[in-house]
Coordinates of C-alpha atoms and ligand atoms in Angstrom, one line a residue:
X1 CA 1.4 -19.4 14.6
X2 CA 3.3 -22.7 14.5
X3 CA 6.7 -21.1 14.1
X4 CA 5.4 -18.1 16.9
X5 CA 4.6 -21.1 19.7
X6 CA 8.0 -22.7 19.2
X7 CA 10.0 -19.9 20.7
X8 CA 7.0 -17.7 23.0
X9 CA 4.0 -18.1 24.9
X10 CA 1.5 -16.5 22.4
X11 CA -2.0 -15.3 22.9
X12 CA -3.8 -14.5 19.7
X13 CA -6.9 -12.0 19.3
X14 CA -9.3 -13.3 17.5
X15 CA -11.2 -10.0 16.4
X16 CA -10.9 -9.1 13.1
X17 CA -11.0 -4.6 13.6
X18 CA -8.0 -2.7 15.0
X19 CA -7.5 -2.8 19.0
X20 CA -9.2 0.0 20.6
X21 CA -6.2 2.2 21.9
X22 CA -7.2 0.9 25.7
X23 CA -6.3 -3.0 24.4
X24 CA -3.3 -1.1 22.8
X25 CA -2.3 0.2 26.5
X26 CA -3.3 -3.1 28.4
X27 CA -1.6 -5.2 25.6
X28 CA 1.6 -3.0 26.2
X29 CA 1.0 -3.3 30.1
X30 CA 0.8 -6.9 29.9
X31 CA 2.8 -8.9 27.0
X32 CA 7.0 -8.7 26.1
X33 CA 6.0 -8.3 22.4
X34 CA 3.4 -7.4 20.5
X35 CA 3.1 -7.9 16.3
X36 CA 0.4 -5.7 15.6
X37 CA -1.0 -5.0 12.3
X38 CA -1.6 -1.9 9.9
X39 CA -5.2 -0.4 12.0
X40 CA -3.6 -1.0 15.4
X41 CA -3.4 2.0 17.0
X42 CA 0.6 2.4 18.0
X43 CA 0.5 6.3 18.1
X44 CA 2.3 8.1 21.1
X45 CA -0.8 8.5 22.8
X46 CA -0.1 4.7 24.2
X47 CA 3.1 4.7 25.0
X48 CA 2.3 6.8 28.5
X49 CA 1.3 4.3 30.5
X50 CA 3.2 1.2 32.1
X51 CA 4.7 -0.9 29.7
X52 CA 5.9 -4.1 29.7
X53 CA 6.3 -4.6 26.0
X54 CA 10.1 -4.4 24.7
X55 CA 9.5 -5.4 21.2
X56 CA 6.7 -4.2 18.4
X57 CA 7.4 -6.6 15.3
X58 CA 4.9 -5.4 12.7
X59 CA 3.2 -7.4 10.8
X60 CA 3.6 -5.8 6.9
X61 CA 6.2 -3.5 5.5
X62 CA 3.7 0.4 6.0
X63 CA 4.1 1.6 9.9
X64 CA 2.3 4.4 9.5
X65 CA 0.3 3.3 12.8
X66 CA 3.4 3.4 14.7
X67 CA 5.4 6.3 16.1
X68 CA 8.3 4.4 16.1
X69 CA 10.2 7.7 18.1
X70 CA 7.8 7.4 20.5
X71 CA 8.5 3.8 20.6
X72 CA 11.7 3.6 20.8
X73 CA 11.7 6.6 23.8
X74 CA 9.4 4.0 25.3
X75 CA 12.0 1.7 25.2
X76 CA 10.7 -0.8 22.3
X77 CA 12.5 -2.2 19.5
X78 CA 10.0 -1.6 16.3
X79 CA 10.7 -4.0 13.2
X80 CA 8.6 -4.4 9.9
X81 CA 8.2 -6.6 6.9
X82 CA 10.0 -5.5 3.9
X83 CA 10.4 -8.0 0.9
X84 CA 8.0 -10.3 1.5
X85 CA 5.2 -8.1 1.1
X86 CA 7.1 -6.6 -2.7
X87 CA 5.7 -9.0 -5.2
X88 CA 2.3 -9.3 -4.1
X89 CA 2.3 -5.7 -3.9
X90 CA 3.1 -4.8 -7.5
X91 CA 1.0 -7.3 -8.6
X92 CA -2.2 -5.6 -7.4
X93 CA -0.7 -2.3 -8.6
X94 CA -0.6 -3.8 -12.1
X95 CA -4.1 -5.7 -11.7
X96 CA -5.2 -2.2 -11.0
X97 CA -3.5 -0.2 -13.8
X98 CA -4.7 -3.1 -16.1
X99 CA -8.6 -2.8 -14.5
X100 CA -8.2 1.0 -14.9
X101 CA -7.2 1.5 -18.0
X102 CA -9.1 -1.2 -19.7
X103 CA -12.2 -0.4 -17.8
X104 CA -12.5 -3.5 -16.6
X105 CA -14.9 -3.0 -13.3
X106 CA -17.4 -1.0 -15.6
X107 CA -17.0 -3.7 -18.0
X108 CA -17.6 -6.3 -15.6
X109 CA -20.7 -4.2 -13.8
X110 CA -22.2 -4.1 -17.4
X111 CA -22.3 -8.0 -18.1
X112 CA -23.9 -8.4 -14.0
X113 CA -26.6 -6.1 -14.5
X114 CA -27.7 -8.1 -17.4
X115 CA -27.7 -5.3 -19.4
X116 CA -24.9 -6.1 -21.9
X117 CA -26.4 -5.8 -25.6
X118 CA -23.1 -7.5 -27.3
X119 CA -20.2 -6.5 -28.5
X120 CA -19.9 -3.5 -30.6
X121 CA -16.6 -1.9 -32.2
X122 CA -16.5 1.2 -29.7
X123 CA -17.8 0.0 -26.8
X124 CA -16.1 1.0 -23.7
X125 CA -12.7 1.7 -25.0
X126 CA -9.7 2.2 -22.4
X127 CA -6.2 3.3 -22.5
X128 CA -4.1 0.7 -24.5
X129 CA -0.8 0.3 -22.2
X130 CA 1.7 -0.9 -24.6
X131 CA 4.2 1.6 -25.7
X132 CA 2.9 4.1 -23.0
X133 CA 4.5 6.0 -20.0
X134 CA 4.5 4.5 -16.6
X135 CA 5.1 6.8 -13.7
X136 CA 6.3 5.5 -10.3
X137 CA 6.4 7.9 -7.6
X138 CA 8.6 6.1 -5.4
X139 CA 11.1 4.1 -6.8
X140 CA 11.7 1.7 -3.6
X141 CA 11.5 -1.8 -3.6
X142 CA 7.8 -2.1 -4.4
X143 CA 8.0 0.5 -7.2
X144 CA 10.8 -1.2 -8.6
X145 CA 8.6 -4.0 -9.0
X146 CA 5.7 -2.3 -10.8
X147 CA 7.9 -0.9 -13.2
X148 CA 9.9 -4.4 -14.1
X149 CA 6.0 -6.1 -14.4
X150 CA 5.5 -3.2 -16.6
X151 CA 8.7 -2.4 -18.8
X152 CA 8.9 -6.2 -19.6
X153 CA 5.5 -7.2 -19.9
X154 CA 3.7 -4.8 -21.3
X155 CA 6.5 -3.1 -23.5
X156 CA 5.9 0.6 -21.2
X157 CA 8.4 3.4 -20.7
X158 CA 9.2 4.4 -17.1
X159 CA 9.6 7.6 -15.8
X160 CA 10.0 7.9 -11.9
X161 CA 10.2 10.1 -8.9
X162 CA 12.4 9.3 -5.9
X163 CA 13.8 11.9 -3.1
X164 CA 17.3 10.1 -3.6
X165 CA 19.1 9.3 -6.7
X166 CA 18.1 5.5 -7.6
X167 CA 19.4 3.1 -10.6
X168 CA 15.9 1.7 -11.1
X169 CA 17.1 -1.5 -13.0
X170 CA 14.9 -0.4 -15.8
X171 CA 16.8 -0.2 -19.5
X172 CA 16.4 3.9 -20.5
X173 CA 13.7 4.7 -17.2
X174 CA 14.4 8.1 -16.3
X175 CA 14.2 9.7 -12.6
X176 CA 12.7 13.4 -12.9
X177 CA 13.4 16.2 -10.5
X178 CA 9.9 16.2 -9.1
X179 CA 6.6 14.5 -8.5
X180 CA 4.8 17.0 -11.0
X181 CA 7.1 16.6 -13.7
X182 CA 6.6 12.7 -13.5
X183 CA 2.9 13.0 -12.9
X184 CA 2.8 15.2 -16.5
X185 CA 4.9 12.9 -18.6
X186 CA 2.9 9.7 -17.5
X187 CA 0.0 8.0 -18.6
X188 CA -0.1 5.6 -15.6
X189 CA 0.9 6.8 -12.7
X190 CA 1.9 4.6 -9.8
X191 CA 1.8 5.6 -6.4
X192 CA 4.5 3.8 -4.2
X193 CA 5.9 5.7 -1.8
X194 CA 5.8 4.7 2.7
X195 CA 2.6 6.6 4.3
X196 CA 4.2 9.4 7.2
X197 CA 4.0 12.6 7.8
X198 CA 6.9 13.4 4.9
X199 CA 4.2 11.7 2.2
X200 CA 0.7 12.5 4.3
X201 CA -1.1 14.3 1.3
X202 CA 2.2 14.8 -0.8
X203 CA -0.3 13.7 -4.2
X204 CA -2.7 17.5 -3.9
X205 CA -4.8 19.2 -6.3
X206 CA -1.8 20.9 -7.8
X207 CA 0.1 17.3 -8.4
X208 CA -3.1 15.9 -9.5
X209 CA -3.9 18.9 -12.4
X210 CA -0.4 18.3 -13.7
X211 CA -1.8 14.5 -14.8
X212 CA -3.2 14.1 -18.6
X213 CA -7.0 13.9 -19.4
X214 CA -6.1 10.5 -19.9
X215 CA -4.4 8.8 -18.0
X216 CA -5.0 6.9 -15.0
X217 CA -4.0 7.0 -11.2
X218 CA -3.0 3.9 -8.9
X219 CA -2.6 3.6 -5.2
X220 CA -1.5 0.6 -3.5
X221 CA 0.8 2.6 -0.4
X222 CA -1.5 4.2 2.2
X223 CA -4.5 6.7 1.3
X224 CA -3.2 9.4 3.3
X225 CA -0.5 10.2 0.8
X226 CA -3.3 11.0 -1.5
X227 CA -5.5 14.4 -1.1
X228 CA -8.8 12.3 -1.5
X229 CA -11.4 15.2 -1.7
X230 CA -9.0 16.5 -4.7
X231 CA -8.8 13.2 -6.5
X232 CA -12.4 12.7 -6.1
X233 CA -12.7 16.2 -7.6
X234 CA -10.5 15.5 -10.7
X235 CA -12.2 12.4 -11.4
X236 CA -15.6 14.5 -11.0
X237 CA -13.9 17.4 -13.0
X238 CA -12.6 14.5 -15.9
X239 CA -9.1 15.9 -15.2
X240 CA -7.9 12.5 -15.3
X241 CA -9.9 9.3 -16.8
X242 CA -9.8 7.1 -14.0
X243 CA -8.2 5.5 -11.0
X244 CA -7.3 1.8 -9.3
X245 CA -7.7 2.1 -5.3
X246 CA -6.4 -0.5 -3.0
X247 CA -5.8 2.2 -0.2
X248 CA -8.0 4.9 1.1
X249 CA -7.4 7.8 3.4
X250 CA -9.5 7.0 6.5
X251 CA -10.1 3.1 5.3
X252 CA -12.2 1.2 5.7
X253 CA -14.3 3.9 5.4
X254 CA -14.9 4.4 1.8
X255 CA -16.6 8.2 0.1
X256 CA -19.8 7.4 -1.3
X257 CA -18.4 9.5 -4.4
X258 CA -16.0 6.9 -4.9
X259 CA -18.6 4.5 -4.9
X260 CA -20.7 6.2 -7.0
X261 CA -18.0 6.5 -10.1
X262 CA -18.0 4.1 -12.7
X263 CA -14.1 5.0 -14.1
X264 CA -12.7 4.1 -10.4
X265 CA -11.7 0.5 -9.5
X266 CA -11.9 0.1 -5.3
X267 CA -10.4 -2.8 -3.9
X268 CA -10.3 -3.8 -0.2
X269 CA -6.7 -3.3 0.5
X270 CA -5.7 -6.2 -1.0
X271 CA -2.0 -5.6 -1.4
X272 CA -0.9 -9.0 0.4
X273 CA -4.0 -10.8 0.1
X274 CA -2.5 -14.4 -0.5
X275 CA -1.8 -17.5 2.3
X276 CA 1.6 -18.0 1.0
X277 CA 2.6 -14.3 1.3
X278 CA 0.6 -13.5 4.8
X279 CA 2.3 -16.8 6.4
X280 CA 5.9 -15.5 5.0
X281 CA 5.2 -12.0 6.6
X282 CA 4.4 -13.7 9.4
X283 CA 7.5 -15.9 9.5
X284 CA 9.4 -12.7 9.2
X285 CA 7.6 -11.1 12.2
X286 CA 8.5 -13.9 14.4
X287 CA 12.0 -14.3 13.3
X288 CA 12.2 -10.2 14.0
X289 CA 10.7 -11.4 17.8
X290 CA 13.2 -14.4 18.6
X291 CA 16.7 -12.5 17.6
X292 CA 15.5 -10.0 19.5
X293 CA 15.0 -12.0 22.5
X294 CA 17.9 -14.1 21.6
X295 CA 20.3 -11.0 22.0
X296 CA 20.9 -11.1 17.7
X297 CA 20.5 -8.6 15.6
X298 CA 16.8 -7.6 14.3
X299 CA 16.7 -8.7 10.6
X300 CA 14.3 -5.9 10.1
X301 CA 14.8 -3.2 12.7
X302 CA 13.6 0.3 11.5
Ligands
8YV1 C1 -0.4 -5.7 4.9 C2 0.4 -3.5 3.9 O1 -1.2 -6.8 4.7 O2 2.5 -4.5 4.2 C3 1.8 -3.5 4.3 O3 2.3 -2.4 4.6 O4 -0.2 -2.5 3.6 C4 -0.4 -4.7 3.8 O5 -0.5 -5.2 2.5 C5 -0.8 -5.0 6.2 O6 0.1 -3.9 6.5 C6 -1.0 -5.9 7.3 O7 -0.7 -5.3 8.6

């Protein structure tokens, strides 16, 4: 906010839920810039109206909230956060495929419900990791990251999908020719790929029965890239053994299924959850907003 106040007048809004889309169409009426964040509703449905608003400097890397073509026909300049949002990113992705595969949230519901008899030698057994197939589907910057965490820490062997060719960084990780191929030969499998209309559902029932009784799904992108009626249905079915969820489709709503199973670990998207991370996404909004007003280049124009 600091760093925002030294180069703009800024209002803030205080309200913690997404702007209904008549804010979104005053705000756009009224201010030069807005940096809007991941519930704000920046579909073209907004942009019909007057608009005052040159600039749209999101606040995180996903813009699936934005039409950006609509945006840009609108006149706007649309930038994101990419980078400072990677680290933080992977690190829930691998707090999730540890949680998952460990069974950490039943274990943890166990010893709150007061109900934990003691240890015993086969008590709630999990997936060990080491030596096992990761999957990334989505080998940009944030899958990148899972799959260092996980090659070098925990000793796994990466397999990946990506719609380009990508040297991944990772000693003997292959790329595979299609999601199916990498969501068979995994044992975790990570999903990391932008939410859009390319992605919107792109993980189905078909992609999802390719996966092994055992092994484990994680989402940390957007929900929507996940058929969630079909994952819930393989995880009813026992067509996979579990699944770590920082994203949902439709968030904040949550399926009472979900809910209701004891193999899934749900976490409030979480993904950037940390002061030092938020304030450096934030620096890289505003620095997005002054080069644009100074006439520079946008670090992060999309
Ligand atoms: C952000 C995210 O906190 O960067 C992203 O795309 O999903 C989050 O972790 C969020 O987008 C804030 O707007």
């Amino acid at each position: 906010m600091a760093a925002a106040r030294q180069h703009f007048s800024v209002t803030v809004r205080e309200e913690v839920v997404p702007m209904t889309l008549d804010e979104m169409r005053a705000a756009l009426a009224e201010y030069d810039a807005i940096l809007p964040t991941l519930g704000d509703p920046l579909g073209a449905a907004v942009f019909g109206g007057e608009i005052r608003c040159r600039m749209l400097a999101n606040f995180g890397v996903g813009y699936n909230h934005i039409d950006v073509t609509a945006a840009r026909a609108a006149g706007m300049t649309v930038s994101n956060t990419p980078g400072a949002v990677t680290d933080a990113t992977a690190d829930i992705a691998v707090m999730l495929m540890l949680m998952a595969a460990r069974r950490a949230s039943e274990g943890e519901a166990l010893v709150r419900s007061g109900e934990w008899t003691g240890w015993h030698p086969t008590q709630l057994l999990g997936l060990h990791v080491g030596g096992k197939t990761l999957g990334v589907i989505g080998m940009g910057r944030i899958g990148q990251a899972v799959a260092r965490r996980s090659h070098f820490g925990f000793g796994m062997d990466v397999v990946f999908y990506n719609r380009s060719a990508k040297d991944s960084g990772i000693p003997g990780a292959r790329q595979l020719d299609s999601i199916g191929a990498v969501m068979a030969a995994a044992d975790v499998v990570s999903i990391c790929l932008p939410g859009s209309e390319d992605t919107f559902h792109i993980i189905d029932a078909a992609t999802l029965a390719k996966m092994r009784p055992h092994a484990v799904l994680v989402n940390t992108s957007r929900g929507e890239v996940i058929d969630q009626a079909a994952l819930i249905a393989a995880l009813q079915q026992g067509t996979i053994a579990g699944a770590g969820l920082d994203v949902y489709e439709g968030e904040p709503a949550v399926p009472q299924a979900l809910r209701d199973m004891a193999n899934v670990t749900l976490l409030p998207h979480l993904g950037t959850n940390s002061l030092e991370v938020r304030n450096q996404m934030g620096m890289m909004a505003v620095e997005n907003l002054r080069a644009f007003f100074a006439g520079e280049d946008v670090p992060n124009r999309l």
